[in-house]
Amino acid sequence: MSAQATFKSIKSLVPLLDRVLVQRFKPETKTASGIFLPTSATSTPLPEATVIAVGPGAPNKDGQIIPTTVKAGDKVLLPGWGGNAIKVGDEEYHLFKDSDILAKIQE
């Protein structure tokens, strides 16, 4: 189970090392024809997310900083597990290690 923290503003959170702050896409609450879906049908988190902020990178074994592979604004594919939940008002964000991100989504 992941830890959860609460902050007043997401701008006050600056990821360290190779951490990446993301916000998962919200599931659709109604179909294209206008039928509202029950909460149970939309409670599974979507694997896609938008990168909000990234850390500077982590040092390798030689002490050189290896930058993160994604940047703010990128769309990414996340694993179905892991990350640390962060709540800001009604919005939820997650912190993942750069190496936990599965892919960058090209548009």
N, CA, C and O atoms as a printed pandas DataFrame, in Angstrom:
     atom_number atom_name residue_name chain_id  residue_number  x_coord  y_coord  z_coord
0              1         N          MET        A               1    0.845   -1.180    0.000
1              2        CA          MET        A               1    0.000    0.000    0.000
2              3         C          MET        A               1    0.889    1.241    0.000
3              4         O          MET        A               1    1.885    1.292    0.722
4              5         N          SER        A               2    0.535    2.233   -0.801
5              6        CA          SER        A               2    1.370    3.423   -0.910
6              7         C          SER        A               2    0.998    4.455    0.161
7              8         O          SER        A               2   -0.135    4.502    0.641
8              9         N          ALA        A               3    1.984    5.272    0.516
9             10        CA          ALA        A               3    1.752    6.330    1.490
10            11         C          ALA        A               3    1.016    7.473    0.807
11            12         O          ALA        A               3    1.093    7.632   -0.411
12            13         N          GLN        A               4    0.299    8.272    1.604
13            14        CA          GLN        A               4   -0.397    9.419    1.020
14            15         C          GLN        A               4   -0.048   10.660    1.814
15            16         O          GLN        A               4   -0.045   10.644    3.044
16            17         N          ALA        A               5    0.245   11.738    1.099
17            18        CA          ALA        A               5    0.559   13.024    1.721
18            19         C          ALA        A               5   -0.422   14.058    1.187
19            20         O          ALA        A               5   -0.999   13.877    0.115
20            21         N          THR        A               6   -0.611   15.145    1.935
21            22        CA          THR        A               6   -1.528   16.208    1.520
22            23         C          THR        A               6   -0.783   17.536    1.520
23            24         O          THR        A               6   -0.067   17.849    2.471
24            25         N          PHE        A               7   -0.952   18.321    0.450
25            26        CA          PHE        A               7   -0.311   19.623    0.318
26            27         C          PHE        A               7   -1.346   20.656   -0.081
27            28         O          PHE        A               7   -2.391   20.311   -0.632
28            29         N          LYS        A               8   -1.059   21.941    0.198
29            30        CA          LYS        A               8   -1.991   23.009   -0.167
30            31         C          LYS        A               8   -1.875   23.369   -1.638
31            32         O          LYS        A               8   -2.874   23.717   -2.268
32            33         N          SER        A               9   -0.663   23.292   -2.201
33            34        CA          SER        A               9   -0.451   23.635   -3.611
34            35         C          SER        A               9    0.547   22.656   -4.213
35            36         O          SER        A               9    1.577   22.363   -3.607
36            37         N          ILE        A              10    0.245   22.152   -5.399
37            38        CA          ILE        A              10    1.155   21.213   -6.052
38            39         C          ILE        A              10    2.461   21.898   -6.426
39            40         O          ILE        A              10    3.484   21.231   -6.576
40            41         N          LYS        A              11    2.441   23.225   -6.578
41            42        CA          LYS        A              11    3.660   23.968   -6.918
42            43         C          LYS        A              11    4.674   23.951   -5.780
43            44         O          LYS        A              11    5.855   24.222   -5.996
44            45         N          SER        A              12    4.214   23.632   -4.560
45            46        CA          SER        A              12    5.139   23.575   -3.425
46            47         C          SER        A              12    5.912   22.264   -3.395
47            48         O          SER        A              12    6.792   22.087   -2.553
48            49         N          LEU        A              13    5.600   21.348   -4.294
49            50        CA          LEU        A              13    6.255   20.042   -4.315
50            51         C          LEU        A              13    7.258   19.981   -5.464
51            52         O          LEU        A              13    6.878   20.086   -6.630
52            53         N          VAL        A              14    8.540   19.811   -5.132
53            54        CA          VAL        A              14    9.597   19.708   -6.131
54            55         C          VAL        A              14   10.220   18.315   -6.006
55            56         O          VAL        A              14   10.853   18.019   -4.993
56            57         N          PRO        A              15   10.053   17.455   -7.018
57            58        CA          PRO        A              15   10.623   16.107   -6.943
58            59         C          PRO        A              15   12.147   16.145   -6.811
59            60         O          PRO        A              15   12.804   17.021   -7.373
60            61         N          LEU        A              16   12.696   15.194   -6.068
61            62        CA          LEU        A              16   14.137   15.069   -5.903
62            63         C          LEU        A              16   14.665   13.915   -6.751
63            64         O          LEU        A              16   13.914   13.023   -7.148
64            65         N          LEU        A              17   15.953   13.948   -7.018
65            66        CA          LEU        A              17   16.649   12.895   -7.761
66            67         C          LEU        A              17   15.902   12.522   -9.035
67            68         O          LEU        A              17   15.605   13.390   -9.857
68            69         N          ASP        A              18   15.596   11.238   -9.204
69            70        CA          ASP        A              18   14.948   10.796  -10.451
70            71         C          ASP        A              18   13.453   10.566  -10.265
71            72         O          ASP        A              18   12.862    9.725  -10.943
72            73         N          ARG        A              19   12.838   11.316   -9.342
73            74        CA          ARG        A              19   11.396   11.180   -9.119
74            75         C          ARG        A              19   10.632   12.004  -10.148
75            76         O          ARG        A              19   11.096   13.054  -10.594
76            77         N          VAL        A              20    9.439   11.504  -10.520
77            78        CA          VAL        A              20    8.587   12.156  -11.510
78            79         C          VAL        A              20    7.197   12.304  -10.907
79            80         O          VAL        A              20    6.602   11.320  -10.467
80            81         N          LEU        A              21    6.678   13.527  -10.885
81            82        CA          LEU        A              21    5.338   13.812  -10.380
82            83         C          LEU        A              21    4.366   13.763  -11.549
83            84         O          LEU        A              21    4.545   14.473  -12.539
84            85         N          VAL        A              22    3.332   12.923  -11.440
85            86        CA          VAL        A              22    2.369   12.763  -12.536
86            87         C          VAL        A              22    0.946   12.907  -12.015
87            88         O          VAL        A              22    0.686   12.761  -10.821
88            89         N          GLN        A              23    0.037   13.194  -12.931
89            90        CA          GLN        A              23   -1.390   13.176  -12.636
90            91         C          GLN        A              23   -2.034   12.230  -13.640
91            92         O          GLN        A              23   -1.966   12.440  -14.851
92            93         N          ARG        A              24   -2.665   11.178  -13.104
93            94        CA          ARG        A              24   -3.308   10.188  -13.971
94            95         C          ARG        A              24   -4.477   10.816  -14.716
95            96         O          ARG        A              24   -5.133   11.727  -14.210
96            97         N          PHE        A              25   -4.734   10.315  -15.932
97            98        CA          PHE        A              25   -5.908   10.742  -16.680
98            99         C          PHE        A              25   -7.137   10.321  -15.895
99           100         O          PHE        A              25   -7.136    9.268  -15.257
100          101         N          LYS        A              26   -8.175   11.124  -15.935
101          102        CA          LYS        A              26   -9.416   10.785  -15.242
102          103         C          LYS        A              26  -10.255    9.879  -16.145
103          104         O          LYS        A              26  -10.380   10.142  -17.341
104          105         N          PRO        A              27  -10.835    8.805  -15.575
105          106        CA          PRO        A              27  -11.692    7.947  -16.392
106          107         C          PRO        A              27  -12.969    8.684  -16.783
107          108         O          PRO        A              27  -13.449    9.547  -16.048
108          109         N          GLU        A              28  -13.511    8.336  -17.943
109          110        CA          GLU        A              28  -14.763    8.926  -18.395
110          111         C          GLU        A              28  -15.885    8.521  -17.432
111          112         O          GLU        A              28  -15.959    7.367  -17.012
112          113         N          THR        A              29  -16.750    9.472  -17.087
113          114        CA          THR        A              29  -17.860    9.165  -16.187
114          115         C          THR        A              29  -19.156    8.945  -16.944
115          116         O          THR        A              29  -20.178    8.585  -16.359
116          117         N          LYS        A              30  -19.105    9.168  -18.275
117          118        CA          LYS        A              30  -20.276    8.851  -19.088
118          119         C          LYS        A              30  -19.831    8.399  -20.469
119          120         O          LYS        A              30  -18.738    8.735  -20.926
120          121         N          THR        A              31  -20.680    7.647  -21.115
121          122        CA          THR        A              31  -20.373    7.120  -22.440
122          123         C          THR        A              31  -20.586    8.201  -23.489
123          124         O          THR        A              31  -21.106    9.276  -23.188
124          125         N          ALA        A              32  -20.179    7.910  -24.725
125          126        CA          ALA        A              32  -20.347    8.865  -25.823
126          127         C          ALA        A              32  -21.815    9.184  -26.069
127          128         O          ALA        A              32  -22.142   10.272  -26.543
128          129         N          SER        A              33  -22.708    8.239  -25.749
129          130        CA          SER        A              33  -24.142    8.477  -25.944
130          131         C          SER        A              33  -24.787    9.186  -24.751
131          132         O          SER        A              33  -25.988    9.454  -24.769
132          133         N          GLY        A              34  -23.991    9.494  -23.704
133          134        CA          GLY        A              34  -24.508   10.271  -22.584
134          135         C          GLY        A              34  -24.946    9.469  -21.375
135          136         O          GLY        A              34  -25.500   10.031  -20.430
136          137         N          ILE        A              35  -24.707    8.165  -21.386
137          138        CA          ILE        A              35  -25.088    7.334  -20.234
138          139         C          ILE        A              35  -24.017    7.467  -19.159
139          140         O          ILE        A              35  -22.835    7.255  -19.428
140          141         N          PHE        A              36  -24.429    7.822  -17.933
141          142        CA          PHE        A              36  -23.488    7.954  -16.831
142          143         C          PHE        A              36  -23.070    6.583  -16.321
143          144         O          PHE        A              36  -23.905    5.697  -16.138
144          145         N          LEU        A              37  -21.773    6.416  -16.095
145          146        CA          LEU        A              37  -21.245    5.152  -15.614
146          147         C          LEU        A              37  -21.210    5.143  -14.090
147          148         O          LEU        A              37  -20.938    6.182  -13.487
148          149         N          PRO        A              38  -21.476    4.007  -13.444
149          150        CA          PRO        A              38  -21.402    3.943  -11.983
150          151         C          PRO        A              38  -19.952    4.078  -11.515
151          152         O          PRO        A              38  -19.020    3.780  -12.262
152          153         N          THR        A              39  -19.775    4.525  -10.288
153          154        CA          THR        A              39  -18.435    4.713   -9.720
154          155         C          THR        A              39  -17.627    3.433   -9.786
155          156         O          THR        A              39  -16.422    3.476  -10.038
156          157         N          SER        A              40  -18.268    2.291   -9.565
157          158        CA          SER        A              40  -17.549    1.016   -9.585
158          159         C          SER        A              40  -16.929    0.741  -10.947
159          160         O          SER        A              40  -15.908    0.058  -11.028
160          161         N          ALA        A              41  -17.519    1.252  -12.008
161          162        CA          ALA        A              41  -16.993    1.038  -13.359
162          163         C          ALA        A              41  -15.841    1.977  -13.673
163          164         O          ALA        A              41  -15.088    1.714  -14.610
164          165         N          THR        A              42  -15.676    3.058  -12.930
165          166        CA          THR        A              42  -14.636    4.042  -13.220
166          167         C          THR        A              42  -13.602    4.148  -12.106
167          168         O          THR        A              42  -12.794    5.076  -12.111
168          169         N          SER        A              43  -13.607    3.206  -11.136
169          170        CA          SER        A              43  -12.717    3.320   -9.981
170          171         C          SER        A              43  -11.306    2.799  -10.251
171          172         O          SER        A              43  -10.386    3.122   -9.499
172          173         N          THR        A              44  -11.111    2.000  -11.304
173          174        CA          THR        A              44   -9.782    1.498  -11.625
174          175         C          THR        A              44   -8.957    2.632  -12.227
175          176         O          THR        A              44   -9.388    3.251  -13.200
176          177         N          PRO        A              45   -7.762    2.922  -11.661
177          178        CA          PRO        A              45   -6.967    4.028  -12.197
178          179         C          PRO        A              45   -6.474    3.721  -13.607
179          180         O          PRO        A              45   -6.095    2.591  -13.913
180          181         N          LEU        A              46   -6.484    4.729  -14.447
181          182        CA          LEU        A              46   -5.995    4.566  -15.806
182          183         C          LEU        A              46   -4.468    4.551  -15.807
183          184         O          LEU        A              46   -3.847    5.218  -14.980
184          185         N          PRO        A              47   -3.854    3.797  -16.728
185          186        CA          PRO        A              47   -2.392    3.719  -16.732
186          187         C          PRO        A              47   -1.720    4.938  -17.358
187          188         O          PRO        A              47   -0.507    5.101  -17.228
188          189         N          GLU        A              48   -2.491    5.804  -18.039
189          190        CA          GLU        A              48   -1.896    6.981  -18.661
190          191         C          GLU        A              48   -1.892    8.162  -17.697
191          192         O          GLU        A              48   -2.788    8.304  -16.866
192          193         N          ALA        A              49   -0.865    9.009  -17.823
193          194        CA          ALA        A              49   -0.752   10.179  -16.951
194          195         C          ALA        A              49   -0.006   11.291  -17.667
195          196         O          ALA        A              49    0.664   11.067  -18.675
196          197         N          THR        A              50   -0.139   12.499  -17.122
197          198        CA          THR        A              50    0.609   13.661  -17.598
198          199         C          THR        A              50    1.688   13.975  -16.573
199          200         O          THR        A              50    1.417   13.995  -15.372
200          201         N          VAL        A              51    2.903   14.219  -17.036
201          202        CA          VAL        A              51    4.010   14.589  -16.153
202          203         C          VAL        A              51    3.818   16.041  -15.731
203          204         O          VAL        A              51    3.654   16.925  -16.573
204          205         N          ILE        A              52    3.841   16.280  -14.419
205          206        CA          ILE        A              52    3.672   17.627  -13.865
206          207         C          ILE        A              52    5.031   18.268  -13.576
207          208         O          ILE        A              52    5.246   19.438  -13.893
208          209         N          ALA        A              53    5.940   17.509  -12.979
209          210        CA          ALA        A              53    7.273   18.019  -12.630
210          211         C          ALA        A              53    8.240   16.844  -12.530
211          212         O          ALA        A              53    7.825   15.714  -12.272
212          213         N          VAL        A              54    9.524   17.112  -12.733
213          214        CA          VAL        A              54   10.547   16.064  -12.636
214          215         C          VAL        A              54   11.716   16.550  -11.792
215          216         O          VAL        A              54   11.987   17.748  -11.705
216          217         N          GLY        A              55   12.391   15.609  -11.181
217          218        CA          GLY        A              55   13.614   15.919  -10.449
218          219         C          GLY        A              55   14.770   16.081  -11.424
219          220         O          GLY        A              55   14.615   15.809  -12.614
220          221         N          PRO        A              56   15.934   16.523  -10.933
221          222        CA          PRO        A              56   17.089   16.777  -11.803
222          223         C          PRO        A              56   17.757   15.505  -12.323
223          224         O          PRO        A              56   18.503   15.559  -13.301
224          225         N          GLY        A              57   17.502   14.370  -11.687
225          226        CA          GLY        A              57   18.141   13.113  -12.064
226          227         C          GLY        A              57   18.882   12.527  -10.878
227          228         O          GLY        A              57   19.027   13.170   -9.839
228          229         N          ALA        A              58   19.347   11.306  -11.047
229          230        CA          ALA        A              58   20.053   10.611   -9.968
230          231         C          ALA        A              58   21.492   10.332  -10.399
231          232         O          ALA        A              58   21.766   10.159  -11.587
232          233         N          PRO        A              59   22.410   10.288   -9.427
233          234        CA          PRO        A              59   23.805   10.005   -9.776
234          235         C          PRO        A              59   23.992    8.526  -10.127
235          236         O          PRO        A              59   23.372    7.649   -9.525
236          237         N          ASN        A              60   24.861    8.265  -11.117
237          238        CA          ASN        A              60   25.207    6.880  -11.424
238          239         C          ASN        A              60   26.342    6.448  -10.507
239          240         O          ASN        A              60   26.704    7.184   -9.589
240          241         N          LYS        A              61   26.909    5.270  -10.740
241          242        CA          LYS        A              61   27.952    4.761   -9.841
242          243         C          LYS        A              61   29.220    5.613   -9.850
243          244         O          LYS        A              61   30.020    5.545   -8.917
244          245         N          ASP        A              62   29.407    6.424  -10.916
245          246        CA          ASP        A              62   30.565    7.310  -10.993
246          247         C          ASP        A              62   30.280    8.705  -10.448
247          248         O          ASP        A              62   31.152    9.574  -10.461
248          249         N          GLY        A              63   29.041    8.917   -9.964
249          250        CA          GLY        A              63   28.680   10.211   -9.398
250          251         C          GLY        A              63   28.145   11.210  -10.409
251          252         O          GLY        A              63   27.810   12.334  -10.037
252          253         N          GLN        A              64   28.056   10.828  -11.686
253          254        CA          GLN        A              64   27.514   11.729  -12.702
254          255         C          GLN        A              64   25.987   11.697  -12.632
255          256         O          GLN        A              64   25.382   10.634  -12.491
256          257         N          ILE        A              65   25.372   12.884  -12.732
257          258        CA          ILE        A              65   23.904   12.980  -12.695
258          259         C          ILE        A              65   23.338   12.537  -14.042
259          260         O          ILE        A              65   23.687   13.084  -15.088
260          261         N          ILE        A              66   22.463   11.541  -13.996
261          262        CA          ILE        A              66   21.764   11.069  -15.190
262          263         C          ILE        A              66   20.375   11.699  -15.166
263          264         O          ILE        A              66   19.576   11.377  -14.286
264          265         N          PRO        A              67   20.064   12.600  -16.120
265          266        CA          PRO        A              67   18.765   13.288  -16.087
266          267         C          PRO        A              67   17.603   12.319  -16.306
267          268         O          PRO        A              67   17.780   11.234  -16.860
268          269         N          THR        A              68   16.423   12.727  -15.866
269          270        CA          THR        A              68   15.221   11.918  -16.083
270          271         C          THR        A              68   14.931   11.867  -17.581
271          272         O          THR        A              68   15.346   12.745  -18.337
272          273         N          THR        A              69   14.206   10.817  -17.997
273          274        CA          THR        A              69   13.941   10.610  -19.421
274          275         C          THR        A              69   12.670   11.302  -19.892
275          276         O          THR        A              69   12.375   11.304  -21.087
276          277         N          VAL        A              70   11.913   11.891  -18.964
277          278        CA          VAL        A              70   10.680   12.600  -19.326
278          279         C          VAL        A              70   10.755   14.031  -18.809
279          280         O          VAL        A              70   11.599   14.360  -17.976
280          281         N          LYS        A              71    9.851   14.883  -19.322
281          282        CA          LYS        A              71    9.808   16.280  -18.874
282          283         C          LYS        A              71    8.358   16.678  -18.621
283          284         O          LYS        A              71    7.437   15.978  -19.042
284          285         N          ALA        A              72    8.158   17.790  -17.939
285          286        CA          ALA        A              72    6.814   18.281  -17.646
286          287         C          ALA        A              72    6.030   18.422  -18.943
287          288         O          ALA        A              72    6.546   18.935  -19.936
288          289         N          GLY        A              73    4.785   17.964  -18.930
289          290        CA          GLY        A              73    3.927   18.033  -20.101
290          291         C          GLY        A              73    3.875   16.736  -20.900
291          292         O          GLY        A              73    2.949   16.534  -21.686
292          293         N          ASP        A              74    4.866   15.847  -20.709
293          294        CA          ASP        A              74    4.859   14.567  -21.421
294          295         C          ASP        A              74    3.686   13.714  -20.964
295          296         O          ASP        A              74    3.259   13.785  -19.811
296          297         N          LYS        A              75    3.172   12.905  -21.886
297          298        CA          LYS        A              75    2.154   11.896  -21.556
298          299         C          LYS        A              75    2.899   10.580  -21.416
299          300         O          LYS        A              75    3.715   10.231  -22.270
300          301         N          VAL        A              76    2.621    9.839  -20.331
301          302        CA          VAL        A              76    3.358    8.613  -20.049
302          303         C          VAL        A              76    2.421    7.460  -19.702
303          304         O          VAL        A              76    1.254    7.660  -19.367
304          305         N          LEU        A              77    2.968    6.243  -19.792
305          306        CA          LEU        A              77    2.261    5.031  -19.425
306          307         C          LEU        A              77    2.858    4.532  -18.117
307          308         O          LEU        A              77    4.071    4.350  -18.014
308          309         N          LEU        A              78    2.005    4.311  -17.113
309          310        CA          LEU        A              78    2.449    3.918  -15.777
310          311         C          LEU        A              78    2.161    2.442  -15.514
311          312         O          LEU        A              78    1.273    1.856  -16.134
312          313         N          PRO        A              79    2.919    1.843  -14.589
313          314        CA          PRO        A              79    2.575    0.481  -14.173
314          315         C          PRO        A              79    1.292    0.508  -13.354
315          316         O          PRO        A              79    0.880    1.568  -12.884
316          317         N          GLY        A              80    0.670   -0.624  -13.181
317          318        CA          GLY        A              80   -0.568   -0.706  -12.409
318          319         C          GLY        A              80   -0.344   -0.674  -10.907
319          320         O          GLY        A              80   -1.313   -0.748  -10.151
320          321         N          TRP        A              81    0.873   -0.568  -10.454
321          322        CA          TRP        A              81    1.212   -0.589   -9.031
322          323         C          TRP        A              81    2.254    0.485   -8.745
323          324         O          TRP        A              81    2.811    1.085   -9.664
324          325         N          GLY        A              82    2.508    0.716   -7.475
325          326        CA          GLY        A              82    3.601    1.596   -7.055
326          327         C          GLY        A              82    3.244    3.069   -7.047
327          328         O          GLY        A              82    2.090    3.456   -7.238
328          329         N          GLY        A              83    4.253    3.870   -6.823
329          330        CA          GLY        A              83    4.079    5.313   -6.737
330          331         C          GLY        A              83    3.571    5.715   -5.367
331          332         O          GLY        A              83    3.037    4.891   -4.624
332          333         N          ASN        A              84    3.738    6.969   -5.042
333          334        CA          ASN        A              84    3.243    7.541   -3.792
334          335         C          ASN        A              84    2.154    8.547   -4.120
335          336         O          ASN        A              84    2.366    9.462   -4.916
336          337         N          ALA        A              85    0.986    8.380   -3.507
337          338        CA          ALA        A              85   -0.147    9.276   -3.757
338          339         C          ALA        A              85    0.040   10.588   -3.012
339          340         O          ALA        A              85    0.500   10.607   -1.870
340          341         N          ILE        A              86   -0.322   11.686   -3.671
341          342        CA          ILE        A              86   -0.261   13.020   -3.076
342          343         C          ILE        A              86   -1.581   13.700   -3.391
343          344         O          ILE        A              86   -1.983   13.779   -4.552
344          345         N          LYS        A              87   -2.254   14.192   -2.360
345          346        CA          LYS        A              87   -3.563   14.817   -2.529
346          347         C          LYS        A              87   -3.416   16.327   -2.374
347          348         O          LYS        A              87   -2.824   16.802   -1.405
348          349         N          VAL        A              88   -3.955   17.078   -3.331
349          350        CA          VAL        A              88   -3.992   18.542   -3.266
350          351         C          VAL        A              88   -5.436   18.935   -3.528
351          352         O          VAL        A              88   -5.893   18.905   -4.671
352          353         N          GLY        A              89   -6.153   19.303   -2.480
353          354        CA          GLY        A              89   -7.585   19.579   -2.616
354          355         C          GLY        A              89   -8.286   18.305   -3.050
355          356         O          GLY        A              89   -8.156   17.268   -2.400
356          357         N          ASP        A              90   -9.032   18.378   -4.151
357          358        CA          ASP        A              90   -9.710   17.201   -4.683
358          359         C          ASP        A              90   -8.869   16.472   -5.732
359          360         O          ASP        A              90   -9.271   15.418   -6.224
360          361         N          GLU        A              91   -7.717   17.022   -6.072
361          362        CA          GLU        A              91   -6.866   16.431   -7.111
362          363         C          GLU        A              91   -5.875   15.445   -6.499
363          364         O          GLU        A              91   -5.376   15.652   -5.393
364          365         N          GLU        A              92   -5.600   14.371   -7.236
365          366        CA          GLU        A              92   -4.625   13.387   -6.776
366          367         C          GLU        A              92   -3.489   13.278   -7.780
367          368         O          GLU        A              92   -3.707   13.218   -8.990
368          369         N          TYR        A              93   -2.281   13.255   -7.254
369          370        CA          TYR        A              93   -1.061   13.132   -8.045
370          371         C          TYR        A              93   -0.290   11.923   -7.523
371          372         O          TYR        A              93   -0.618   11.383   -6.467
372          373         N          HIS        A              94    0.731   11.500   -8.260
373          374        CA          HIS        A              94    1.567   10.384   -7.822
374          375         C          HIS        A              94    3.028   10.692   -8.138
375          376         O          HIS        A              94    3.343   11.332   -9.142
376          377         N          LEU        A              95    3.900   10.227   -7.266
377          378        CA          LEU        A              95    5.347   10.308   -7.496
378          379         C          LEU        A              95    5.844    8.917   -7.860
379          380         O          LEU        A              95    5.607    7.956   -7.127
380          381         N          PHE        A              96    6.535    8.809   -8.992
381          382        CA          PHE        A              96    7.147    7.561   -9.429
382          383         C          PHE        A              96    8.625    7.794   -9.667
383          384         O          PHE        A              96    9.038    8.923   -9.931
384          385         N          LYS        A              97    9.425    6.746   -9.579
385          386        CA          LYS        A              97   10.808    6.829  -10.023
386          387         C          LYS        A              97   10.793    6.833  -11.543
387          388         O          LYS        A              97    9.939    6.195  -12.160
388          389         N          ASP        A              98   11.716    7.537  -12.137
389          390        CA          ASP        A              98   11.810    7.610  -13.600
390          391         C          ASP        A              98   11.868    6.204  -14.208
391          392         O          ASP        A              98   11.255    5.952  -15.246
392          393         N          SER        A              99   12.591    5.304  -13.577
393          394        CA          SER        A              99   12.746    3.947  -14.121
394          395         C          SER        A              99   11.472    3.115  -14.016
395          396         O          SER        A              99   11.371    2.073  -14.664
396          397         N          ASP        A             100   10.492    3.551  -13.209
397          398        CA          ASP        A             100    9.211    2.830  -13.089
398          399         C          ASP        A             100    8.250    3.175  -14.211
399          400         O          ASP        A             100    7.299    2.433  -14.456
400          401         N          ILE        A             101    8.479    4.297  -14.903
401          402        CA          ILE        A             101    7.597    4.706  -15.994
402          403         C          ILE        A             101    7.834    3.780  -17.183
403          404         O          ILE        A             101    8.972    3.580  -17.608
404          405         N          LEU        A             102    6.756    3.219  -17.713
405          406        CA          LEU        A             102    6.868    2.203  -18.762
406          407         C          LEU        A             102    7.176    2.768  -20.139
407          408         O          LEU        A             102    7.979    2.199  -20.879
408          409         N          ALA        A             103    6.540    3.892  -20.491
409          410        CA          ALA        A             103    6.720    4.442  -21.841
410          411         C          ALA        A             103    6.280    5.881  -21.884
411          412         O          ALA        A             103    5.523    6.347  -21.033
412          413         N          LYS        A             104    6.779    6.591  -22.911
413          414        CA          LYS        A             104    6.311    7.929  -23.213
414          415         C          LYS        A             104    5.313    7.780  -24.356
415          416         O          LYS        A             104    5.571    7.042  -25.307
416          417         N          ILE        A             105    4.182    8.466  -24.276
417          418        CA          ILE        A             105    3.140    8.375  -25.293
418          419         C          ILE        A             105    3.345    9.507  -26.294
419          420         O          ILE        A             105    3.260   10.681  -25.934
420          421         N          GLN        A             106    3.614    9.157  -27.541
421          422        CA          GLN        A             106    3.789   10.151  -28.603
422          423         C          GLN        A             106    2.439   10.507  -29.174
423          424         O          GLN        A             106    1.601    9.628  -29.374
424          425         N          GLU        A             107    2.211   11.773  -29.439
425          426        CA          GLU        A             107    0.909   12.184  -30.011
426          427         C          GLU        A             107    1.045   12.589  -31.443
427          428         O          GLU        A             107    0.056   12.960  -32.075
